[in-house]
Short mmCIF file of C-alpha atoms in Angstrom, two decimals:
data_model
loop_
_atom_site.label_atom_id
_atom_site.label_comp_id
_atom_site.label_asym_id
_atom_site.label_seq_id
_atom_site.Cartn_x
_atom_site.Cartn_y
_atom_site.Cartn_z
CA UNK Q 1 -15.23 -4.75 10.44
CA UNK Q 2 -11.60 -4.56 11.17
CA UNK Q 3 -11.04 -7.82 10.82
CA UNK Q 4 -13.15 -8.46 7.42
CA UNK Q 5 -11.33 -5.33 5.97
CA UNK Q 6 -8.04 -7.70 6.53
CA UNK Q 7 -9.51 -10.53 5.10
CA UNK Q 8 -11.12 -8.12 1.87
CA UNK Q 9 -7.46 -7.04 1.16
CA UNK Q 10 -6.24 -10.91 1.43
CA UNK Q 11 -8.66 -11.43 -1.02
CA UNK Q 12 -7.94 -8.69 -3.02
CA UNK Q 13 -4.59 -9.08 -2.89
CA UNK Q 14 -5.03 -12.81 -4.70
CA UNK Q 15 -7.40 -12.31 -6.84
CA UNK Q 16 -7.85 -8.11 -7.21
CA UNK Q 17 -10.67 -9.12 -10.56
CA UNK Q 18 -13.20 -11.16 -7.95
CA UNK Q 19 -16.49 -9.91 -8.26
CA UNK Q 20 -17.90 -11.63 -5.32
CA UNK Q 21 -14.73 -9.53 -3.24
CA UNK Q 22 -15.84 -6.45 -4.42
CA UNK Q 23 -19.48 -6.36 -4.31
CA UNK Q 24 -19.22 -7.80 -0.73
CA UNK Q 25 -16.43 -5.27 0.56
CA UNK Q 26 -18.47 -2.65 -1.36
CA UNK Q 27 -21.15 -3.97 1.64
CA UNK Q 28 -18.80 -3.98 3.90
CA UNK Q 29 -18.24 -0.30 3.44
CA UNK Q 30 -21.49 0.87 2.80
CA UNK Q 31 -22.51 -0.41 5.82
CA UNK Q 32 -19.67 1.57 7.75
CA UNK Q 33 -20.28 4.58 5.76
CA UNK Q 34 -17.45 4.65 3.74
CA UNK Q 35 -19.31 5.88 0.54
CA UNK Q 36 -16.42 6.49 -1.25
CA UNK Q 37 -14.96 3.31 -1.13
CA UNK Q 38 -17.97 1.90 -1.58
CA UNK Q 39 -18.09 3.12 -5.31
CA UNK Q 40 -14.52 2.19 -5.70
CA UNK Q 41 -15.35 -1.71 -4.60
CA UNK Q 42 -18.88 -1.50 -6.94
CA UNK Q 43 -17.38 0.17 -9.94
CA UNK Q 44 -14.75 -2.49 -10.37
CA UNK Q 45 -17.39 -5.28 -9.49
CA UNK Q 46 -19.30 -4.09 -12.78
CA UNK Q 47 -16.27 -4.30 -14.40
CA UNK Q 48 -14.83 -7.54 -13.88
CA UNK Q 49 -18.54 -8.84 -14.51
CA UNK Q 50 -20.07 -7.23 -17.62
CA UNK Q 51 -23.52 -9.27 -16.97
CA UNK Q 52 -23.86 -7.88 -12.94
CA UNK Q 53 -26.56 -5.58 -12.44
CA UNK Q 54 -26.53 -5.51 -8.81
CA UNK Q 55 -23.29 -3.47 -8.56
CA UNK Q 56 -24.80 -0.93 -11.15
CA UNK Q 57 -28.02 -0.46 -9.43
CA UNK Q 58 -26.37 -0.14 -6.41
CA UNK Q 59 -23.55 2.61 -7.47
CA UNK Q 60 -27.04 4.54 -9.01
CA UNK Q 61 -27.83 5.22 -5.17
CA UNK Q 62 -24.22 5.68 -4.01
CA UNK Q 63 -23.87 8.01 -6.67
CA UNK Q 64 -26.78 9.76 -5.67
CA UNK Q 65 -25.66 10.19 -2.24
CA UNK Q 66 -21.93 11.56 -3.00
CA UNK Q 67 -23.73 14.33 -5.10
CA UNK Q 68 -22.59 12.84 -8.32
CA UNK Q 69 -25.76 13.26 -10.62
CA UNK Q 70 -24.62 12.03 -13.94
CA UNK Q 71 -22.52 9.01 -12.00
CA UNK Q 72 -26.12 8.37 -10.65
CA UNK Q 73 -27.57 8.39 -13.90
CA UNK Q 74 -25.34 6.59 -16.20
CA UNK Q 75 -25.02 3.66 -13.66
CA UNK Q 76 -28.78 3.95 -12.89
CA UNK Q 77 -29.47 3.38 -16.83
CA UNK Q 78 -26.76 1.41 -17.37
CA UNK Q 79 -27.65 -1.38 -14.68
CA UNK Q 80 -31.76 -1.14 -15.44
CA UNK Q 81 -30.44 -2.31 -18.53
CA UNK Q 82 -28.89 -5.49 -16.99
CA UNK Q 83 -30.80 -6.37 -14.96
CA UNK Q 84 -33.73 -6.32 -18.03
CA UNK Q 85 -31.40 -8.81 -19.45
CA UNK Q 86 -30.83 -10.71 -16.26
CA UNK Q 87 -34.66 -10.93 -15.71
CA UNK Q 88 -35.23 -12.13 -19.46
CA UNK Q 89 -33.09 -15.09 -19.23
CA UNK Q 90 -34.65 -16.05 -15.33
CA UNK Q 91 -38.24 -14.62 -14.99
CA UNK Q 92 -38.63 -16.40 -11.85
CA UNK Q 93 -35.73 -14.44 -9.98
CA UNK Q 94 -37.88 -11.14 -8.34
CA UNK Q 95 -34.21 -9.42 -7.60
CA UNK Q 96 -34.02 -7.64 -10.63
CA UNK Q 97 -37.46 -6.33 -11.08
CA UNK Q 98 -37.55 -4.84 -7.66
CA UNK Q 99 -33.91 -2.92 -8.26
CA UNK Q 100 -35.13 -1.93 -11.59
CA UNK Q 101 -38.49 -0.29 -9.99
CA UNK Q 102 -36.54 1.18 -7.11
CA UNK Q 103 -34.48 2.99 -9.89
CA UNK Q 104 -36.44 3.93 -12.63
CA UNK Q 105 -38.69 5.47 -10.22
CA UNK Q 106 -35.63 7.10 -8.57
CA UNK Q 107 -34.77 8.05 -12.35
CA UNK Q 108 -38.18 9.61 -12.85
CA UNK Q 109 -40.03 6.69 -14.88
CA UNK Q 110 -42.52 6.43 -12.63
CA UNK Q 111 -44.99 4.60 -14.44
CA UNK Q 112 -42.32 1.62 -16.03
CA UNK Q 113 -41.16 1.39 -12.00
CA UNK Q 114 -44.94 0.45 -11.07
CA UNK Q 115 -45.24 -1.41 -13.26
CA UNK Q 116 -41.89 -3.73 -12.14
CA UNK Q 117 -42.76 -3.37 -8.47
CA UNK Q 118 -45.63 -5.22 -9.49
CA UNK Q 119 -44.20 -7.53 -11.44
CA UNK Q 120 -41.76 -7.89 -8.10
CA UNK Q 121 -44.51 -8.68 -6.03
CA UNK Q 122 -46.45 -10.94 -7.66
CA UNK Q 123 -43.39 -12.96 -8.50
CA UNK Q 124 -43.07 -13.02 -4.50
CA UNK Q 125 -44.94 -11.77 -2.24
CA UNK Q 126 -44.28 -13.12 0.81
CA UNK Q 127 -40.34 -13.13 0.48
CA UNK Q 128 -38.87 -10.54 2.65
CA UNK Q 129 -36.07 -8.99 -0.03
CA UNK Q 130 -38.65 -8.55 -1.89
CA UNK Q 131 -40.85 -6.80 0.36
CA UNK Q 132 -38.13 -4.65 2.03
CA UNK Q 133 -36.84 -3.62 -1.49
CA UNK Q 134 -40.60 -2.65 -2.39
CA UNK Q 135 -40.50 -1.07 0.56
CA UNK Q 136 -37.37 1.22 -0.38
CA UNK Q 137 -39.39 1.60 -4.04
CA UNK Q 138 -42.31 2.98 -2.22
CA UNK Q 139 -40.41 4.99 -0.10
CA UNK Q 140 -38.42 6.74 -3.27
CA UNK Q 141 -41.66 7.34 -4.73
CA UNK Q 142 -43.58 9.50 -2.60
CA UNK Q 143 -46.00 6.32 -0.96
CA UNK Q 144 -44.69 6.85 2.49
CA UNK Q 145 -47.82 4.82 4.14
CA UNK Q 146 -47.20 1.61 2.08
CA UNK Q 147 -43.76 1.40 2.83
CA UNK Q 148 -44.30 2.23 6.59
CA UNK Q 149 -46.80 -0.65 6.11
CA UNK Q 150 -44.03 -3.35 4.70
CA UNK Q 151 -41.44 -2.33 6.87
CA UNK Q 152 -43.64 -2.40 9.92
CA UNK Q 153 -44.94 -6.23 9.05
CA UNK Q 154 -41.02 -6.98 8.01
CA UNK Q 155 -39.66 -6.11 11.60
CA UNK Q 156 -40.98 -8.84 13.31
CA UNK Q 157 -39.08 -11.66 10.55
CA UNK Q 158 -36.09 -9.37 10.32
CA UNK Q 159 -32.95 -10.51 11.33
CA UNK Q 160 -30.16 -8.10 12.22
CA UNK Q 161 -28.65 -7.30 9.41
CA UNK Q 162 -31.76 -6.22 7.36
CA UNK Q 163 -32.77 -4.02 11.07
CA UNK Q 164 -29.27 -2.12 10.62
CA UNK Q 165 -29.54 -1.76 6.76
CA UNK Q 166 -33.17 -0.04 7.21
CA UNK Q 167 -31.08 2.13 9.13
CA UNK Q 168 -28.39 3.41 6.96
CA UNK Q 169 -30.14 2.53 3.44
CA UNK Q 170 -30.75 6.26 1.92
CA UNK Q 171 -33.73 4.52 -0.13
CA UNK Q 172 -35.57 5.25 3.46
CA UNK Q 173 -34.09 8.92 3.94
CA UNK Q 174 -37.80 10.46 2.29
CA UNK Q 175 -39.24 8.95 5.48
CA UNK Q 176 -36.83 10.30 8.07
CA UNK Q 177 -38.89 13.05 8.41
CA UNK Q 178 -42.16 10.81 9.38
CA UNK Q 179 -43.18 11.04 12.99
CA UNK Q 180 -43.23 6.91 12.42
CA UNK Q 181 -39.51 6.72 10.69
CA UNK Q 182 -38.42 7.85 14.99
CA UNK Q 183 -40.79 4.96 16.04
CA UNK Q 184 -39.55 2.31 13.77
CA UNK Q 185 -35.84 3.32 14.61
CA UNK Q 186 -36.65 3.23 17.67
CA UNK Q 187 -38.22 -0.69 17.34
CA UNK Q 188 -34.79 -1.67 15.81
CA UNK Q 189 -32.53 -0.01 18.07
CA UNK Q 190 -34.57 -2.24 20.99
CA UNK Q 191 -33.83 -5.54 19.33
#
């Protein structure tokens, strides 16, 4: 990480309005646990790109995890709203459904984040975002045993990456107190 952070603030230091910088040092940090920074990277990615929902979505569940509740929100709202947009002009593209069912449902819509986890899935269901971001919708939504199910059938097609986000992605934290969230960690942790 040390030396990506130098090449993020070359970057940044040419061209500070980048989106691709930002949302990926945003990444960078989240995966180091660097929350704050995080936000900092993702708010000015959904800045410097007015049509980005990604960044949105995303700040919704950094948000949530600073204890920033109407941060959460407004992002939240603000980026299912984008990525309705996004998913209008390429109906073929599951990313956006699945990010808008993950956070509606986190929102409280339940029945309008069914609904796009659906939609999600039967766009593609045998792509693995797709799955592990259904996953992290069924996990936010009280279905503990369905995601168990997708991440357990993910695990064996994950590379290492997706096994260390399952393990820092708060979308998961309403399973860390399943007897199998110990077991799965402890799957990854073997790899």
């Amino acid at each position: 990480y040390e030396e990506a952070e130098r090449e993020f603030a070359e970057a940044e230091a040419r061209n500070p309005n980048q989106f691709e910088v930002r949302f990926f040092h945003g990444r960078a940090c989240y995966a180091q646990g660097k929350l704050d920074q995080t936000a900092l990277h993702w708010e000015r990615a959904a800045e410097v790109k007015p049509d980005d929902y990604q960044a949105l979505i995303l700040l919704h569940q950094v948000y949530t995890s600073l204890d920033r509740p109407d941060a959460a929100e407004a992002a939240g709202n603000h980026g299912v709203e984008r990525a309705e947009r996004e998913f209008a002009r390429n109906p073929e593209n599951p990313r956006p459904a699945y990010l808008i069912a993950t956070t509606l449902a986190k929102l409280g819509d339940k029945k309008r984040a069914e609904a796009w986890a659906k939609t999600a899935l039967a766009i593609a269901p045998d792509d693995f975002l797709t799955q592990y971001n259904i996953a992290c919708y069924y996990s936010v939504s009280d279905q503990a045993d369905r995601a168990f199910d997708l991440l357990e059938r993910l695990l064996p097609v994950s590379n290492a990456e997706m096994r260390d986000w399952i393990l820092i992605d708060s979308d998961f934290d309403p399973l860390h107190d399943d007897a199998r969230w110990q077991k799965l960690k402890d799957v990854i942790e073997q790899r």
